[in-house]
Amino acid sequence: MKRFDIGALRAIFKGDRQADRVVPPSGFTAQLTLFAAGAMAFLAVFALALSLASGRLAQVWGQELAQSATVRIVAPLDQRAAQTEAALKVLQTTKGVASARALTDAEQEELLSPWFGPELAMESLPVPRLIEVVEEGEGLDPVGLRLRLSAEVPGAVLDDHSRWRAPLVAAASRLRLLGWISTLLIGAAVAAMVTLAAQAALAANAQVIAVLRLVGATDDYIARAFIRRFTLRALLGAAAGTLLGMLAVVLLPDAGEAGGFLTGLGFRGWHWVVPLMVPILVGAVAFAATGAAARRTLRELT
């Protein structure tokens, strides 16, 4: 079995004009193999883009949100400035806090403008004062800080982003897993398509195979001809589909390094090498699937 597989692999690159004549050069099996390999490779590129983009998104959310927190000062207008100063003093003496600053009215208006419009008047709404906290090292102790704030600044509320950071990171991680599962399913679909195409081609040429056996051709010789033809078709179709998929990814909107999800769906840096492996993997799947189909069908035709 091992010698047969090695011989079939060598035959793909070496070529044999006489053996190639065993397989019909055209027909529905040729178009089916090319189309299936190209379409699946195109989809595989997007599945990989989804998986890798989700991984980047989970990393960004995990790192940036884990190193930040927000303190809201919910107090009457006449006490808000004093409590803001008191909260800043508490934060300056808190272990794990790198910096803390109160957002200006202009910055808070910018944060609220997507929901309330650009003409928002801060003085007309009871908007709490926000304090941006940047953590360092192992971060701050939220339980201890909440106790200090409740004792010294009654109107201060600490939000360490843990309530919504974990679900977002988990969602991005599951999307990454979904992308890899989709890639595996695409590989299985390619194997099924190529297997069906190879079996159809072998069955359609049963009389030719019978004549070849009469003149002394071995089953290994016949099988290698089919393996070579279908593997090369799958490689060609997958290469075309991969190039089209990469071009489509290039044309997607780009959100830069910060990258949102829908506008950051693409490849970054060395990740552009990953989709180039798709034609090779499709060829390997086609090689294995055609070999199994050829051996099984030739035994049935005996």
PDB file of C-alpha atoms in Angstrom:
ATOM      1  CA  MET A   1       0.000   0.000   0.000  1.00  0.00           C
ATOM      2  CA  LYS A   2       2.811   2.387   0.929  1.00  0.00           C
ATOM      3  CA  ARG A   3       4.793   1.687  -2.257  1.00  0.00           C
ATOM      4  CA  PHE A   4       1.643   2.265  -4.314  1.00  0.00           C
ATOM      5  CA  ASP A   5       1.002   5.637  -2.675  1.00  0.00           C
ATOM      6  CA  ILE A   6       4.602   6.753  -3.207  1.00  0.00           C
ATOM      7  CA  GLY A   7       4.468   5.697  -6.821  1.00  0.00           C
ATOM      8  CA  ALA A   8       1.219   7.540  -7.366  1.00  0.00           C
ATOM      9  CA  LEU A   9       2.701  10.667  -5.771  1.00  0.00           C
ATOM     10  CA  ARG A  10       5.726  10.521  -8.054  1.00  0.00           C
ATOM     11  CA  ALA A  11       3.493  10.003 -11.075  1.00  0.00           C
ATOM     12  CA  ILE A  12       1.725  13.309 -10.383  1.00  0.00           C
ATOM     13  CA  PHE A  13       4.902  15.310 -10.942  1.00  0.00           C
ATOM     14  CA  LYS A  14       6.611  13.025 -13.437  1.00  0.00           C
ATOM     15  CA  GLY A  15       3.687  12.519 -15.792  1.00  0.00           C
ATOM     16  CA  ASP A  16       2.976   9.762 -18.254  1.00  0.00           C
ATOM     17  CA  ARG A  17       1.374  10.605 -21.611  1.00  0.00           C
ATOM     18  CA  GLN A  18       0.323   7.032 -22.231  1.00  0.00           C
ATOM     19  CA  ALA A  19      -1.292   6.745 -18.815  1.00  0.00           C
ATOM     20  CA  ASP A  20      -3.015  10.109 -19.228  1.00  0.00           C
ATOM     21  CA  ARG A  21      -4.885   8.757 -22.225  1.00  0.00           C
ATOM     22  CA  VAL A  22      -6.680   6.323 -19.912  1.00  0.00           C
ATOM     23  CA  VAL A  23      -8.601   9.208 -18.328  1.00  0.00           C
ATOM     24  CA  PRO A  24     -10.971  11.204 -20.534  1.00  0.00           C
ATOM     25  CA  PRO A  25      -9.537  14.727 -20.918  1.00  0.00           C
ATOM     26  CA  SER A  26     -12.940  16.386 -20.780  1.00  0.00           C
ATOM     27  CA  GLY A  27     -16.481  15.720 -19.716  1.00  0.00           C
ATOM     28  CA  PHE A  28     -18.670  16.528 -16.725  1.00  0.00           C
ATOM     29  CA  THR A  29     -16.206  14.972 -14.252  1.00  0.00           C
ATOM     30  CA  ALA A  30     -13.525  17.451 -15.295  1.00  0.00           C
ATOM     31  CA  GLN A  31     -15.824  20.450 -14.887  1.00  0.00           C
ATOM     32  CA  LEU A  32     -17.206  19.044 -11.613  1.00  0.00           C
ATOM     33  CA  THR A  33     -13.771  18.603 -10.104  1.00  0.00           C
ATOM     34  CA  LEU A  34     -12.528  22.019 -11.203  1.00  0.00           C
ATOM     35  CA  PHE A  35     -15.665  23.807 -10.020  1.00  0.00           C
ATOM     36  CA  ALA A  36     -15.885  21.962  -6.699  1.00  0.00           C
ATOM     37  CA  ALA A  37     -12.225  22.539  -5.871  1.00  0.00           C
ATOM     38  CA  GLY A  38     -12.379  26.216  -6.889  1.00  0.00           C
ATOM     39  CA  ALA A  39     -15.610  26.949  -5.027  1.00  0.00           C
ATOM     40  CA  MET A  40     -14.493  25.173  -1.866  1.00  0.00           C
ATOM     41  CA  ALA A  41     -11.102  26.891  -1.925  1.00  0.00           C
ATOM     42  CA  PHE A  42     -12.852  30.256  -2.293  1.00  0.00           C
ATOM     43  CA  LEU A  43     -15.029  29.486   0.733  1.00  0.00           C
ATOM     44  CA  ALA A  44     -12.029  28.153   2.666  1.00  0.00           C
ATOM     45  CA  VAL A  45     -10.241  31.487   2.255  1.00  0.00           C
ATOM     46  CA  PHE A  46     -13.172  33.306   3.847  1.00  0.00           C
ATOM     47  CA  ALA A  47     -13.441  30.707   6.613  1.00  0.00           C
ATOM     48  CA  LEU A  48      -9.749  31.217   7.396  1.00  0.00           C
ATOM     49  CA  ALA A  49     -10.202  35.001   7.279  1.00  0.00           C
ATOM     50  CA  LEU A  50     -13.099  34.707   9.728  1.00  0.00           C
ATOM     51  CA  SER A  51     -11.119  32.488  12.073  1.00  0.00           C
ATOM     52  CA  LEU A  52      -7.953  34.595  12.066  1.00  0.00           C
ATOM     53  CA  ALA A  53      -9.863  37.901  12.353  1.00  0.00           C
ATOM     54  CA  SER A  54     -11.841  36.522  15.292  1.00  0.00           C
ATOM     55  CA  GLY A  55      -8.616  35.482  16.959  1.00  0.00           C
ATOM     56  CA  ARG A  56      -7.196  38.981  16.578  1.00  0.00           C
ATOM     57  CA  LEU A  57     -10.417  40.483  17.871  1.00  0.00           C
ATOM     58  CA  ALA A  58     -10.423  38.254  20.969  1.00  0.00           C
ATOM     59  CA  GLN A  59      -6.798  39.181  21.649  1.00  0.00           C
ATOM     60  CA  VAL A  60      -7.462  42.921  21.262  1.00  0.00           C
ATOM     61  CA  TRP A  61     -10.533  42.840  23.482  1.00  0.00           C
ATOM     62  CA  GLY A  62      -8.784  40.702  26.068  1.00  0.00           C
ATOM     63  CA  GLN A  63      -5.700  42.908  26.280  1.00  0.00           C
ATOM     64  CA  GLU A  64      -7.174  46.385  25.975  1.00  0.00           C
ATOM     65  CA  LEU A  65     -10.278  45.932  28.101  1.00  0.00           C
ATOM     66  CA  ALA A  66      -8.412  43.976  30.774  1.00  0.00           C
ATOM     67  CA  GLN A  67      -6.085  46.954  31.313  1.00  0.00           C
ATOM     68  CA  SER A  68      -8.779  49.589  31.686  1.00  0.00           C
ATOM     69  CA  ALA A  69     -11.652  50.538  33.965  1.00  0.00           C
ATOM     70  CA  THR A  70     -14.143  53.367  34.376  1.00  0.00           C
ATOM     71  CA  VAL A  71     -15.356  55.230  37.435  1.00  0.00           C
ATOM     72  CA  ARG A  72     -18.709  57.017  37.199  1.00  0.00           C
ATOM     73  CA  ILE A  73     -19.430  59.907  39.527  1.00  0.00           C
ATOM     74  CA  VAL A  74     -23.183  59.895  40.108  1.00  0.00           C
ATOM     75  CA  ALA A  75     -23.790  62.881  42.368  1.00  0.00           C
ATOM     76  CA  PRO A  76     -25.727  66.178  42.406  1.00  0.00           C
ATOM     77  CA  LEU A  77     -24.235  68.892  40.200  1.00  0.00           C
ATOM     78  CA  ASP A  78     -23.043  70.945  43.200  1.00  0.00           C
ATOM     79  CA  GLN A  79     -21.115  67.930  44.583  1.00  0.00           C
ATOM     80  CA  ARG A  80     -19.879  66.376  41.340  1.00  0.00           C
ATOM     81  CA  ALA A  81     -16.627  68.341  41.036  1.00  0.00           C
ATOM     82  CA  ALA A  82     -15.637  67.693  44.647  1.00  0.00           C
ATOM     83  CA  GLN A  83     -16.394  63.989  44.450  1.00  0.00           C
ATOM     84  CA  THR A  84     -14.498  63.759  41.159  1.00  0.00           C
ATOM     85  CA  GLU A  85     -11.411  65.231  42.818  1.00  0.00           C
ATOM     86  CA  ALA A  86     -11.810  62.876  45.775  1.00  0.00           C
ATOM     87  CA  ALA A  87     -12.098  59.870  43.474  1.00  0.00           C
ATOM     88  CA  LEU A  88      -8.978  60.917  41.549  1.00  0.00           C
ATOM     89  CA  LYS A  89      -7.027  61.135  44.824  1.00  0.00           C
ATOM     90  CA  VAL A  90      -8.180  57.657  45.798  1.00  0.00           C
ATOM     91  CA  LEU A  91      -7.158  56.287  42.397  1.00  0.00           C
ATOM     92  CA  GLN A  92      -3.734  57.950  42.562  1.00  0.00           C
ATOM     93  CA  THR A  93      -2.961  56.017  45.754  1.00  0.00           C
ATOM     94  CA  THR A  94      -4.404  52.714  44.523  1.00  0.00           C
ATOM     95  CA  LYS A  95      -2.004  49.899  43.675  1.00  0.00           C
ATOM     96  CA  GLY A  96      -2.213  48.763  40.059  1.00  0.00           C
ATOM     97  CA  VAL A  97      -3.461  52.087  38.665  1.00  0.00           C
ATOM     98  CA  ALA A  98      -1.081  53.596  36.126  1.00  0.00           C
ATOM     99  CA  SER A  99      -3.122  56.739  35.473  1.00  0.00           C
ATOM    100  CA  ALA A 100      -6.576  58.185  36.028  1.00  0.00           C
ATOM    101  CA  ARG A 101      -8.162  61.254  34.500  1.00  0.00           C
ATOM    102  CA  ALA A 102     -11.640  62.753  34.273  1.00  0.00           C
ATOM    103  CA  LEU A 103     -13.074  63.050  30.793  1.00  0.00           C
ATOM    104  CA  THR A 104     -13.899  66.547  29.634  1.00  0.00           C
ATOM    105  CA  ASP A 105     -17.382  67.640  28.569  1.00  0.00           C
ATOM    106  CA  ALA A 106     -16.253  67.584  24.937  1.00  0.00           C
ATOM    107  CA  GLU A 107     -15.004  63.994  25.238  1.00  0.00           C
ATOM    108  CA  GLN A 108     -18.226  62.845  26.883  1.00  0.00           C
ATOM    109  CA  GLU A 109     -20.275  64.591  24.210  1.00  0.00           C
ATOM    110  CA  GLU A 110     -18.269  62.739  21.564  1.00  0.00           C
ATOM    111  CA  LEU A 111     -18.995  59.421  23.301  1.00  0.00           C
ATOM    112  CA  LEU A 112     -22.731  60.122  23.450  1.00  0.00           C
ATOM    113  CA  SER A 113     -23.161  61.763  20.052  1.00  0.00           C
ATOM    114  CA  PRO A 114     -23.736  58.452  18.149  1.00  0.00           C
ATOM    115  CA  TRP A 115     -26.864  57.891  20.287  1.00  0.00           C
ATOM    116  CA  PHE A 116     -28.061  61.434  21.022  1.00  0.00           C
ATOM    117  CA  GLY A 117     -26.757  63.318  17.992  1.00  0.00           C
ATOM    118  CA  PRO A 118     -24.034  65.965  17.596  1.00  0.00           C
ATOM    119  CA  GLU A 119     -26.165  68.759  19.096  1.00  0.00           C
ATOM    120  CA  LEU A 120     -26.194  67.225  22.564  1.00  0.00           C
ATOM    121  CA  ALA A 121     -26.049  69.745  25.426  1.00  0.00           C
ATOM    122  CA  MET A 122     -24.351  68.161  28.431  1.00  0.00           C
ATOM    123  CA  GLU A 123     -25.914  70.608  30.877  1.00  0.00           C
ATOM    124  CA  SER A 124     -29.416  69.494  29.845  1.00  0.00           C
ATOM    125  CA  LEU A 125     -28.868  65.838  30.841  1.00  0.00           C
ATOM    126  CA  PRO A 126     -27.901  64.340  34.207  1.00  0.00           C
ATOM    127  CA  VAL A 127     -24.842  62.667  32.689  1.00  0.00           C
ATOM    128  CA  PRO A 128     -22.382  61.360  35.319  1.00  0.00           C
ATOM    129  CA  ARG A 129     -18.743  62.414  35.178  1.00  0.00           C
ATOM    130  CA  LEU A 130     -16.559  59.627  33.813  1.00  0.00           C
ATOM    131  CA  ILE A 131     -13.024  58.880  35.007  1.00  0.00           C
ATOM    132  CA  GLU A 132     -10.807  56.822  32.716  1.00  0.00           C
ATOM    133  CA  VAL A 133      -8.549  54.418  34.600  1.00  0.00           C
ATOM    134  CA  VAL A 134      -5.537  52.730  32.997  1.00  0.00           C
ATOM    135  CA  GLU A 135      -4.126  49.764  34.879  1.00  0.00           C
ATOM    136  CA  GLU A 136      -0.574  48.478  35.089  1.00  0.00           C
ATOM    137  CA  GLY A 137       1.128  45.254  36.087  1.00  0.00           C
ATOM    138  CA  GLU A 138      -1.343  42.738  37.464  1.00  0.00           C
ATOM    139  CA  GLY A 139      -4.058  45.385  37.559  1.00  0.00           C
ATOM    140  CA  LEU A 140      -6.088  46.764  40.425  1.00  0.00           C
ATOM    141  CA  ASP A 141      -8.138  44.962  43.055  1.00  0.00           C
ATOM    142  CA  PRO A 142     -11.754  45.825  42.125  1.00  0.00           C
ATOM    143  CA  VAL A 143     -13.226  44.593  45.416  1.00  0.00           C
ATOM    144  CA  GLY A 144     -10.847  46.647  47.552  1.00  0.00           C
ATOM    145  CA  LEU A 145     -11.213  49.727  45.360  1.00  0.00           C
ATOM    146  CA  ARG A 146     -15.005  49.549  45.522  1.00  0.00           C
ATOM    147  CA  LEU A 147     -14.840  49.460  49.316  1.00  0.00           C
ATOM    148  CA  ARG A 148     -12.569  52.511  49.414  1.00  0.00           C
ATOM    149  CA  LEU A 149     -14.730  54.446  46.974  1.00  0.00           C
ATOM    150  CA  SER A 150     -17.939  53.623  48.835  1.00  0.00           C
ATOM    151  CA  ALA A 151     -16.381  54.905  52.049  1.00  0.00           C
ATOM    152  CA  GLU A 152     -14.690  58.059  50.705  1.00  0.00           C
ATOM    153  CA  VAL A 153     -16.679  58.889  47.554  1.00  0.00           C
ATOM    154  CA  PRO A 154     -20.329  57.814  47.975  1.00  0.00           C
ATOM    155  CA  GLY A 155     -21.251  58.833  44.417  1.00  0.00           C
ATOM    156  CA  ALA A 156     -18.481  56.804  42.714  1.00  0.00           C
ATOM    157  CA  VAL A 157     -19.263  53.564  40.861  1.00  0.00           C
ATOM    158  CA  LEU A 158     -16.421  51.365  39.562  1.00  0.00           C
ATOM    159  CA  ASP A 159     -16.860  49.449  36.311  1.00  0.00           C
ATOM    160  CA  ASP A 160     -13.898  47.143  35.593  1.00  0.00           C
ATOM    161  CA  HIS A 161     -15.499  45.947  32.300  1.00  0.00           C
ATOM    162  CA  SER A 162     -15.476  42.328  33.497  1.00  0.00           C
ATOM    163  CA  ARG A 163     -19.255  41.934  33.067  1.00  0.00           C
ATOM    164  CA  TRP A 164     -19.146  42.428  29.296  1.00  0.00           C
ATOM    165  CA  ARG A 165     -15.473  41.761  28.490  1.00  0.00           C
ATOM    166  CA  ALA A 166     -15.733  38.017  29.126  1.00  0.00           C
ATOM    167  CA  PRO A 167     -18.811  37.452  26.893  1.00  0.00           C
ATOM    168  CA  LEU A 168     -17.216  39.424  24.046  1.00  0.00           C
ATOM    169  CA  VAL A 169     -13.959  37.483  24.248  1.00  0.00           C
ATOM    170  CA  ALA A 170     -15.882  34.195  24.470  1.00  0.00           C
ATOM    171  CA  ALA A 171     -17.967  35.128  21.416  1.00  0.00           C
ATOM    172  CA  ALA A 172     -14.857  35.978  19.394  1.00  0.00           C
ATOM    173  CA  SER A 173     -13.202  32.708  20.451  1.00  0.00           C
ATOM    174  CA  ARG A 174     -16.246  30.722  19.376  1.00  0.00           C
ATOM    175  CA  LEU A 175     -16.274  32.474  16.024  1.00  0.00           C
ATOM    176  CA  ARG A 176     -12.641  31.480  15.586  1.00  0.00           C
ATOM    177  CA  LEU A 177     -13.535  27.865  16.372  1.00  0.00           C
ATOM    178  CA  LEU A 178     -16.451  28.068  13.940  1.00  0.00           C
ATOM    179  CA  GLY A 179     -14.062  29.241  11.219  1.00  0.00           C
ATOM    180  CA  TRP A 180     -11.757  26.253  11.714  1.00  0.00           C
ATOM    181  CA  ILE A 181     -14.701  23.835  11.825  1.00  0.00           C
ATOM    182  CA  SER A 182     -15.976  25.345   8.571  1.00  0.00           C
ATOM    183  CA  THR A 183     -12.557  24.813   7.007  1.00  0.00           C
ATOM    184  CA  LEU A 184     -12.601  21.132   8.016  1.00  0.00           C
ATOM    185  CA  LEU A 185     -16.115  20.692   6.608  1.00  0.00           C
ATOM    186  CA  ILE A 186     -14.993  22.298   3.360  1.00  0.00           C
ATOM    187  CA  GLY A 187     -12.138  19.795   3.160  1.00  0.00           C
ATOM    188  CA  ALA A 188     -14.582  16.942   3.725  1.00  0.00           C
ATOM    189  CA  ALA A 189     -16.860  18.308   0.984  1.00  0.00           C
ATOM    190  CA  VAL A 190     -13.917  18.439  -1.442  1.00  0.00           C
ATOM    191  CA  ALA A 191     -13.080  14.820  -0.633  1.00  0.00           C
ATOM    192  CA  ALA A 192     -16.682  13.768  -1.252  1.00  0.00           C
ATOM    193  CA  MET A 193     -16.922  15.655  -4.559  1.00  0.00           C
ATOM    194  CA  VAL A 194     -13.634  14.311  -5.892  1.00  0.00           C
ATOM    195  CA  THR A 195     -14.507  10.782  -4.799  1.00  0.00           C
ATOM    196  CA  LEU A 196     -17.825  10.903  -6.636  1.00  0.00           C
ATOM    197  CA  ALA A 197     -16.202  12.381  -9.749  1.00  0.00           C
ATOM    198  CA  ALA A 198     -13.463   9.742  -9.770  1.00  0.00           C
ATOM    199  CA  GLN A 199     -15.938   6.905  -9.301  1.00  0.00           C
ATOM    200  CA  ALA A 200     -18.109   8.260 -12.125  1.00  0.00           C
ATOM    201  CA  ALA A 201     -15.099   8.508 -14.437  1.00  0.00           C
ATOM    202  CA  LEU A 202     -13.949   4.987 -13.607  1.00  0.00           C
ATOM    203  CA  ALA A 203     -17.422   3.544 -14.081  1.00  0.00           C
ATOM    204  CA  ALA A 204     -17.856   5.367 -17.400  1.00  0.00           C
ATOM    205  CA  ASN A 205     -14.593   3.897 -18.673  1.00  0.00           C
ATOM    206  CA  ALA A 206     -15.217   0.319 -17.509  1.00  0.00           C
ATOM    207  CA  GLN A 207     -14.831  -1.035 -21.050  1.00  0.00           C
ATOM    208  CA  VAL A 208     -11.571   0.863 -21.578  1.00  0.00           C
ATOM    209  CA  ILE A 209     -10.248  -0.473 -18.266  1.00  0.00           C
ATOM    210  CA  ALA A 210     -11.202  -4.030 -19.285  1.00  0.00           C
ATOM    211  CA  VAL A 211      -9.256  -3.681 -22.554  1.00  0.00           C
ATOM    212  CA  LEU A 212      -6.231  -2.251 -20.725  1.00  0.00           C
ATOM    213  CA  ARG A 213      -6.235  -5.226 -18.403  1.00  0.00           C
ATOM    214  CA  LEU A 214      -6.317  -7.576 -21.388  1.00  0.00           C
ATOM    215  CA  VAL A 215      -3.210  -5.961 -22.864  1.00  0.00           C
ATOM    216  CA  GLY A 216      -1.350  -6.264 -19.544  1.00  0.00           C
ATOM    217  CA  ALA A 217      -1.961  -2.964 -17.714  1.00  0.00           C
ATOM    218  CA  THR A 218      -1.978  -3.373 -13.951  1.00  0.00           C
ATOM    219  CA  ASP A 219      -4.553  -1.825 -11.642  1.00  0.00           C
ATOM    220  CA  ASP A 220      -1.816   0.303 -10.087  1.00  0.00           C
ATOM    221  CA  TYR A 221      -0.972   1.750 -13.506  1.00  0.00           C
ATOM    222  CA  ILE A 222      -4.633   2.537 -14.238  1.00  0.00           C
ATOM    223  CA  ALA A 223      -5.277   3.985 -10.770  1.00  0.00           C
ATOM    224  CA  ARG A 224      -2.217   6.251 -10.961  1.00  0.00           C
ATOM    225  CA  ALA A 225      -3.516   7.742 -14.194  1.00  0.00           C
ATOM    226  CA  PHE A 226      -6.797   8.680 -12.519  1.00  0.00           C
ATOM    227  CA  ILE A 227      -5.061   9.929  -9.360  1.00  0.00           C
ATOM    228  CA  ARG A 228      -2.767  12.174 -11.404  1.00  0.00           C
ATOM    229  CA  ARG A 229      -5.548  13.635 -13.549  1.00  0.00           C
ATOM    230  CA  PHE A 230      -7.974  14.356 -10.680  1.00  0.00           C
ATOM    231  CA  THR A 231      -5.289  15.637  -8.318  1.00  0.00           C
ATOM    232  CA  LEU A 232      -4.019  18.104 -10.923  1.00  0.00           C
ATOM    233  CA  ARG A 233      -7.594  19.224 -11.681  1.00  0.00           C
ATOM    234  CA  ALA A 234      -8.226  19.814  -7.974  1.00  0.00           C
ATOM    235  CA  LEU A 235      -4.951  21.719  -7.622  1.00  0.00           C
ATOM    236  CA  LEU A 236      -5.765  23.942 -10.599  1.00  0.00           C
ATOM    237  CA  GLY A 237      -9.302  24.653  -9.421  1.00  0.00           C
ATOM    238  CA  ALA A 238      -8.185  25.299  -5.830  1.00  0.00           C
ATOM    239  CA  ALA A 239      -5.419  27.650  -6.960  1.00  0.00           C
ATOM    240  CA  ALA A 240      -7.899  29.700  -8.995  1.00  0.00           C
ATOM    241  CA  GLY A 241     -10.436  29.742  -6.149  1.00  0.00           C
ATOM    242  CA  THR A 242      -7.788  30.745  -3.618  1.00  0.00           C
ATOM    243  CA  LEU A 243      -6.554  33.637  -5.736  1.00  0.00           C
ATOM    244  CA  LEU A 244     -10.110  34.897  -6.259  1.00  0.00           C
ATOM    245  CA  GLY A 245     -10.813  34.545  -2.545  1.00  0.00           C
ATOM    246  CA  MET A 246      -7.684  36.470  -1.569  1.00  0.00           C
ATOM    247  CA  LEU A 247      -8.569  39.189  -4.076  1.00  0.00           C
ATOM    248  CA  ALA A 248     -12.062  39.438  -2.571  1.00  0.00           C
ATOM    249  CA  VAL A 249     -10.549  39.728   0.929  1.00  0.00           C
ATOM    250  CA  VAL A 250      -8.220  42.499  -0.278  1.00  0.00           C
ATOM    251  CA  LEU A 251     -11.236  44.428  -1.572  1.00  0.00           C
ATOM    252  CA  LEU A 252     -13.032  44.258   1.792  1.00  0.00           C
ATOM    253  CA  PRO A 253     -13.174  47.510   3.830  1.00  0.00           C
ATOM    254  CA  ASP A 254     -10.205  47.912   6.140  1.00  0.00           C
ATOM    255  CA  ALA A 255     -10.428  49.245   9.684  1.00  0.00           C
ATOM    256  CA  GLY A 256      -6.692  49.521  10.270  1.00  0.00           C
ATOM    257  CA  GLU A 257      -4.854  47.963  13.167  1.00  0.00           C
ATOM    258  CA  ALA A 258      -7.676  48.665  15.614  1.00  0.00           C
ATOM    259  CA  GLY A 259      -9.909  46.575  13.362  1.00  0.00           C
ATOM    260  CA  GLY A 260     -13.552  46.146  14.063  1.00  0.00           C
ATOM    261  CA  PHE A 261     -15.087  42.792  13.254  1.00  0.00           C
ATOM    262  CA  LEU A 262     -17.073  43.350  10.079  1.00  0.00           C
ATOM    263  CA  THR A 263     -14.619  45.945   8.721  1.00  0.00           C
ATOM    264  CA  GLY A 264     -11.544  44.063   9.947  1.00  0.00           C
ATOM    265  CA  LEU A 265     -12.323  40.713   8.340  1.00  0.00           C
ATOM    266  CA  GLY A 266      -9.111  39.879   6.535  1.00  0.00           C
ATOM    267  CA  PHE A 267      -5.504  38.816   6.925  1.00  0.00           C
ATOM    268  CA  ARG A 268      -2.698  40.685   8.667  1.00  0.00           C
ATOM    269  CA  GLY A 269       1.057  40.203   8.295  1.00  0.00           C
ATOM    270  CA  TRP A 270       2.185  36.586   7.978  1.00  0.00           C
ATOM    271  CA  HIS A 271      -1.449  35.430   7.990  1.00  0.00           C
ATOM    272  CA  TRP A 272      -1.449  36.078   4.229  1.00  0.00           C
ATOM    273  CA  VAL A 273       0.658  32.910   3.908  1.00  0.00           C
ATOM    274  CA  VAL A 274      -2.085  30.745   5.435  1.00  0.00           C
ATOM    275  CA  PRO A 275      -4.526  30.789   2.470  1.00  0.00           C
ATOM    276  CA  LEU A 276      -1.668  29.859   0.133  1.00  0.00           C
ATOM    277  CA  MET A 277      -1.709  26.450   1.820  1.00  0.00           C
ATOM    278  CA  VAL A 278      -5.289  25.830   0.664  1.00  0.00           C
ATOM    279  CA  PRO A 279      -4.415  24.512  -2.858  1.00  0.00           C
ATOM    280  CA  ILE A 280      -1.801  22.183  -1.362  1.00  0.00           C
ATOM    281  CA  LEU A 281      -4.275  20.812   1.172  1.00  0.00           C
ATOM    282  CA  VAL A 282      -6.976  20.438  -1.485  1.00  0.00           C
ATOM    283  CA  GLY A 283      -4.501  18.570  -3.677  1.00  0.00           C
ATOM    284  CA  ALA A 284      -3.600  16.262  -0.790  1.00  0.00           C
ATOM    285  CA  VAL A 285      -7.288  15.596  -0.097  1.00  0.00           C
ATOM    286  CA  ALA A 286      -7.919  14.907  -3.789  1.00  0.00           C
ATOM    287  CA  PHE A 287      -4.895  12.593  -3.935  1.00  0.00           C
ATOM    288  CA  ALA A 288      -6.127  10.523  -0.994  1.00  0.00           C
ATOM    289  CA  ALA A 289      -9.783  10.530  -2.047  1.00  0.00           C
ATOM    290  CA  THR A 290      -9.063   9.583  -5.669  1.00  0.00           C
ATOM    291  CA  GLY A 291      -6.680   6.840  -4.587  1.00  0.00           C
ATOM    292  CA  ALA A 292      -9.268   5.285  -2.285  1.00  0.00           C
ATOM    293  CA  ALA A 293     -12.015   5.600  -4.907  1.00  0.00           C
ATOM    294  CA  ALA A 294      -9.834   4.138  -7.657  1.00  0.00           C
ATOM    295  CA  ARG A 295      -8.782   1.104  -5.605  1.00  0.00           C
ATOM    296  CA  ARG A 296     -12.359   0.389  -4.526  1.00  0.00           C
ATOM    297  CA  THR A 297     -13.887   0.829  -7.990  1.00  0.00           C
ATOM    298  CA  LEU A 298     -11.207  -1.245  -9.742  1.00  0.00           C
ATOM    299  CA  ARG A 299     -11.856  -4.096  -7.311  1.00  0.00           C
ATOM    300  CA  GLU A 300     -15.556  -3.899  -8.127  1.00  0.00           C
ATOM    301  CA  LEU A 301     -14.817  -3.979 -11.860  1.00  0.00           C
ATOM    302  CA  THR A 302     -12.734  -7.129 -11.526  1.00  0.00           C
TER     303      THR A 302
END
